Every structure is written in structure tokens, then in C-alpha cells.
mmCIF file of C-alpha atoms in Angstrom:
data_model
loop_
_atom_site.group_PDB
_atom_site.id
_atom_site.type_symbol
_atom_site.label_atom_id
_atom_site.label_comp_id
_atom_site.label_asym_id
_atom_site.label_seq_id
_atom_site.Cartn_x
_atom_site.Cartn_y
_atom_site.Cartn_z
ATOM 1 C CA GLY A 1411 -22.110 38.626 15.476
ATOM 2 C CA ARG A 1412 -19.395 36.787 17.322
ATOM 3 C CA CYS A 1413 -15.891 38.328 17.401
ATOM 4 C CA ILE A 1414 -13.011 36.009 16.510
ATOM 5 C CA PRO A 1415 -9.268 36.645 16.132
ATOM 6 C CA ALA A 1416 -8.339 37.609 12.563
ATOM 7 C CA THR A 1417 -5.886 34.680 12.517
ATOM 8 C CA TRP A 1418 -8.899 32.322 12.602
ATOM 9 C CA ILE A 1419 -10.052 33.488 9.154
ATOM 10 C CA CYS A 1420 -9.333 30.795 6.545
ATOM 11 C CA ASP A 1421 -7.951 28.349 9.130
ATOM 12 C CA GLY A 1422 -10.282 25.562 7.999
ATOM 13 C CA ASP A 1423 -12.400 25.671 11.168
ATOM 14 C CA ASN A 1424 -15.992 26.915 11.216
ATOM 15 C CA ASP A 1425 -15.365 29.361 14.064
ATOM 16 C CA CYS A 1426 -18.371 31.605 13.295
ATOM 17 C CA GLY A 1427 -20.829 28.713 13.061
ATOM 18 C CA ASP A 1428 -22.084 29.833 9.642
ATOM 19 C CA MET A 1429 -18.788 29.338 7.712
ATOM 20 C CA SER A 1430 -18.545 33.124 7.149
ATOM 21 C CA ASP A 1431 -14.922 33.024 8.370
ATOM 22 C CA GLU A 1432 -14.131 30.415 5.695
ATOM 23 C CA ASP A 1433 -16.120 31.643 2.690
ATOM 24 C CA GLN A 1434 -14.991 32.871 -0.724
ATOM 25 C CA ARG A 1435 -14.900 36.584 0.167
ATOM 26 C CA HIS A 1436 -11.699 35.929 2.139
ATOM 27 C CA ASN A 1437 -10.033 34.156 -0.826
ATOM 28 C CA CYS A 1438 -9.102 31.271 1.495
ATOM 29 C CA ALA A 1439 -7.920 29.035 -1.350
ATOM 30 C CA ASN A 1440 -5.076 31.468 -2.082
ATOM 31 C CA ARG A 1441 -4.075 32.157 1.524
ATOM 32 C CA ASN A 1442 -0.368 31.794 2.207
ATOM 33 C CA CYS A 1443 0.662 29.835 5.276
ATOM 34 C CA THR A 1444 2.857 31.473 7.918
ATOM 35 C CA ALA A 1445 6.343 30.253 8.887
ATOM 36 C CA ALA A 1446 4.746 28.477 11.865
ATOM 37 C CA GLU A 1447 2.446 26.518 9.536
ATOM 38 C CA PHE A 1448 2.794 23.681 7.033
ATOM 39 C CA THR A 1449 1.089 23.976 3.641
ATOM 40 C CA CYS A 1450 -1.231 21.126 2.626
ATOM 41 C CA ALA A 1451 -0.585 21.732 -1.073
ATOM 42 C CA ASN A 1452 -3.392 19.579 -2.486
ATOM 43 C CA ASN A 1453 -6.170 20.359 0.001
ATOM 44 C CA ARG A 1454 -9.343 21.902 -1.382
ATOM 45 C CA PRO A 1455 -11.957 23.705 0.740
ATOM 46 C CA PRO A 1456 -13.403 22.884 3.207
ATOM 47 C CA LEU A 1457 -10.166 21.091 4.196
ATOM 48 C CA ARG A 1458 -7.675 23.366 5.928
ATOM 49 C CA ARG A 1459 -4.804 24.576 3.746
ATOM 50 C CA CYS A 1460 -2.439 25.465 6.598
ATOM 51 C CA ILE A 1461 -1.758 23.300 9.647
ATOM 52 C CA PRO A 1462 0.501 23.967 12.648
ATOM 53 C CA GLN A 1463 4.091 22.734 12.112
ATOM 54 C CA ALA A 1464 3.666 20.651 15.290
ATOM 55 C CA TRP A 1465 1.185 18.469 13.397
ATOM 56 C CA VAL A 1466 3.805 17.440 10.809
ATOM 57 C CA CYS A 1467 5.103 13.901 11.465
ATOM 58 C CA ASP A 1468 2.793 13.441 14.480
ATOM 59 C CA GLY A 1469 1.447 10.132 13.135
ATOM 60 C CA ASP A 1470 -1.922 11.643 12.211
ATOM 61 C CA ALA A 1471 -2.613 12.585 8.584
ATOM 62 C CA ASP A 1472 -3.979 16.135 8.722
ATOM 63 C CA CYS A 1473 -3.610 16.964 5.010
ATOM 64 C CA GLY A 1474 -6.101 15.223 2.719
ATOM 65 C CA ASP A 1475 -3.282 13.340 0.971
ATOM 66 C CA ALA A 1476 -1.260 12.773 4.192
ATOM 67 C CA LEU A 1477 1.524 15.033 2.852
ATOM 68 C CA ASP A 1478 2.226 16.135 6.434
ATOM 69 C CA GLU A 1479 3.211 12.551 7.260
ATOM 70 C CA HIS A 1480 5.543 12.131 4.258
ATOM 71 C CA GLN A 1481 8.238 14.585 5.319
ATOM 72 C CA ASN A 1482 11.049 12.103 6.096
ATOM 73 C CA CYS A 1483 9.336 11.362 9.399
ATOM 74 C CA THR A 1484 10.841 9.026 11.976
ATOM 75 C CA ARG A 1485 8.045 6.562 12.672
ATOM 76 C CA ARG A 1486 7.028 5.306 16.077
ATOM 77 C CA PRO A 1487 5.804 1.702 16.327
ATOM 78 C CA CYS A 1488 2.023 1.418 16.060
ATOM 79 C CA THR A 1489 0.086 0.322 19.143
ATOM 80 C CA GLU A 1490 -2.235 -2.706 19.279
ATOM 81 C CA ASN A 1491 -5.206 -0.350 18.713
ATOM 82 C CA GLU A 1492 -3.664 0.918 15.483
ATOM 83 C CA PHE A 1493 -3.246 -0.354 11.933
ATOM 84 C CA THR A 1494 0.215 -0.033 10.389
ATOM 85 C CA CYS A 1495 -0.067 1.457 6.906
ATOM 86 C CA SER A 1496 2.330 0.368 4.153
ATOM 87 C CA ASN A 1497 3.981 3.799 4.395
ATOM 88 C CA GLY A 1498 4.577 3.358 8.149
ATOM 89 C CA LEU A 1499 1.776 5.652 9.290
ATOM 90 C CA CYS A 1500 -0.341 4.518 12.252
ATOM 91 C CA ILE A 1501 -4.117 4.923 12.062
ATOM 92 C CA ARG A 1502 -6.929 3.712 14.329
ATOM 93 C CA THR A 1503 -7.948 0.137 13.574
ATOM 94 C CA THR A 1504 -11.535 1.384 13.205
ATOM 95 C CA TYR A 1505 -10.400 3.421 10.162
ATOM 96 C CA ARG A 1506 -9.462 0.228 8.278
ATOM 97 C CA CYS A 1507 -11.928 -0.718 5.510
ATOM 98 C CA ASP A 1508 -14.067 2.403 6.056
ATOM 99 C CA ARG A 1509 -13.891 3.379 2.353
ATOM 100 C CA ARG A 1510 -11.650 6.367 3.154
ATOM 101 C CA ASN A 1511 -7.961 6.666 2.311
ATOM 102 C CA ASP A 1512 -6.767 7.350 5.855
ATOM 103 C CA CYS A 1513 -3.184 6.150 5.242
ATOM 104 C CA GLY A 1514 -2.613 8.373 2.225
ATOM 105 C CA ASP A 1515 -1.388 5.352 0.229
ATOM 106 C CA ASN A 1516 -4.750 3.522 0.354
ATOM 107 C CA SER A 1517 -3.206 0.538 2.174
ATOM 108 C CA ASP A 1518 -5.964 0.686 4.818
ATOM 109 C CA GLU A 1519 -8.519 -0.067 2.087
ATOM 110 C CA ARG A 1520 -6.707 -2.975 0.386
ATOM 111 C CA GLY A 1521 -8.192 -6.451 0.723
ATOM 112 C CA CYS A 1522 -11.464 -5.163 2.169
ATOM 113 C CA ILE A 1523 -14.876 -6.699 1.544
ATOM 114 C CA TYR A 1524 -17.504 -3.969 1.543
ATOM 115 C CA GLU A 1525 -21.193 -4.431 2.192
ATOM 116 C CA PRO A 1526 -23.387 -2.855 -0.505
ATOM 117 C CA CYS A 1527 -25.284 0.279 0.448
ATOM 118 C CA GLN A 1528 -28.664 -0.220 2.089
ATOM 119 C CA GLN A 1529 -31.875 1.129 0.549
ATOM 120 C CA HIS A 1530 -31.859 4.270 2.710
ATOM 121 C CA GLN A 1531 -28.226 5.020 1.770
ATOM 122 C CA PHE A 1532 -26.641 6.663 -1.257
ATOM 123 C CA THR A 1533 -23.573 5.232 -3.014
ATOM 124 C CA CYS A 1534 -21.124 8.084 -3.556
ATOM 125 C CA GLN A 1535 -19.115 8.194 -6.771
ATOM 126 C CA ASN A 1536 -15.889 8.039 -4.750
ATOM 127 C CA GLY A 1537 -16.899 4.707 -3.232
ATOM 128 C CA ALA A 1538 -17.847 6.063 0.193
ATOM 129 C CA ASP A 1539 -21.292 5.244 1.589
ATOM 130 C CA ARG A 1540 -23.503 7.971 3.003
#
């Protein structure tokens, strides 16, 4: 098989191609983050638990609940291609009304009118279409 650095085990990326570097035998859910990483406390696999500190307050929500963007961040103004969330976060305008909580406070999904799922689609219990 492919050789990868040991630091890539449980990093949330499918480096091996078969998820063997992210599976249960490594106890990824209980991995402790290093000093150079930020802990996404509420992330569940397959979402990454540890992210680089440089990703904290970068305007992009990397933790599932956007915890990395709620660390007393100084916000930059959003560009014309971005939607300004109620919490000050900037997300792509294409992420608005996509049935996903991209802002972390659900403000990108407020006031949206959603089309019902088509016959060949499945309505997920969380409201997202697939």
C-alpha cells in the first residue's frame, strides 16, 4: 500500500484512498490535537477534529459548527461575491439557501424558498436534498 506520514492519520483527509488512515482502529474520535492545531469540539467523523491554527478566524468555517470562526475574530468586510452572515462571517453567495448551515448561525438559510425534491431525489431528514 501507499506510505503516508504518521501525522496524516486521523487528520480528516482520506489520504490512503480507502479511508484506512481515518478508520476506527486508530481511535480518531479520541485523538488529541497538537499545540499547532485547533480542536473542533463538536465535529463527528468524517469531519476533521483538528485543524491548523492558521485556519482559525480566516473567514472560512472549517469546524462543522463554525467554532473556528467564533474565537473573538476581527472580521474583514465581505466582498460583493460573498454573503454577510448575521455573525459577521463571509461565505460565498452560492452557499446561501443551499439547505446547509454554512454560517454556523443558520442566517444563510433564513428567508429562503426551497423547491421540493424531484422524483429522482431523496429528501434527507435534516432538510438537505440529495
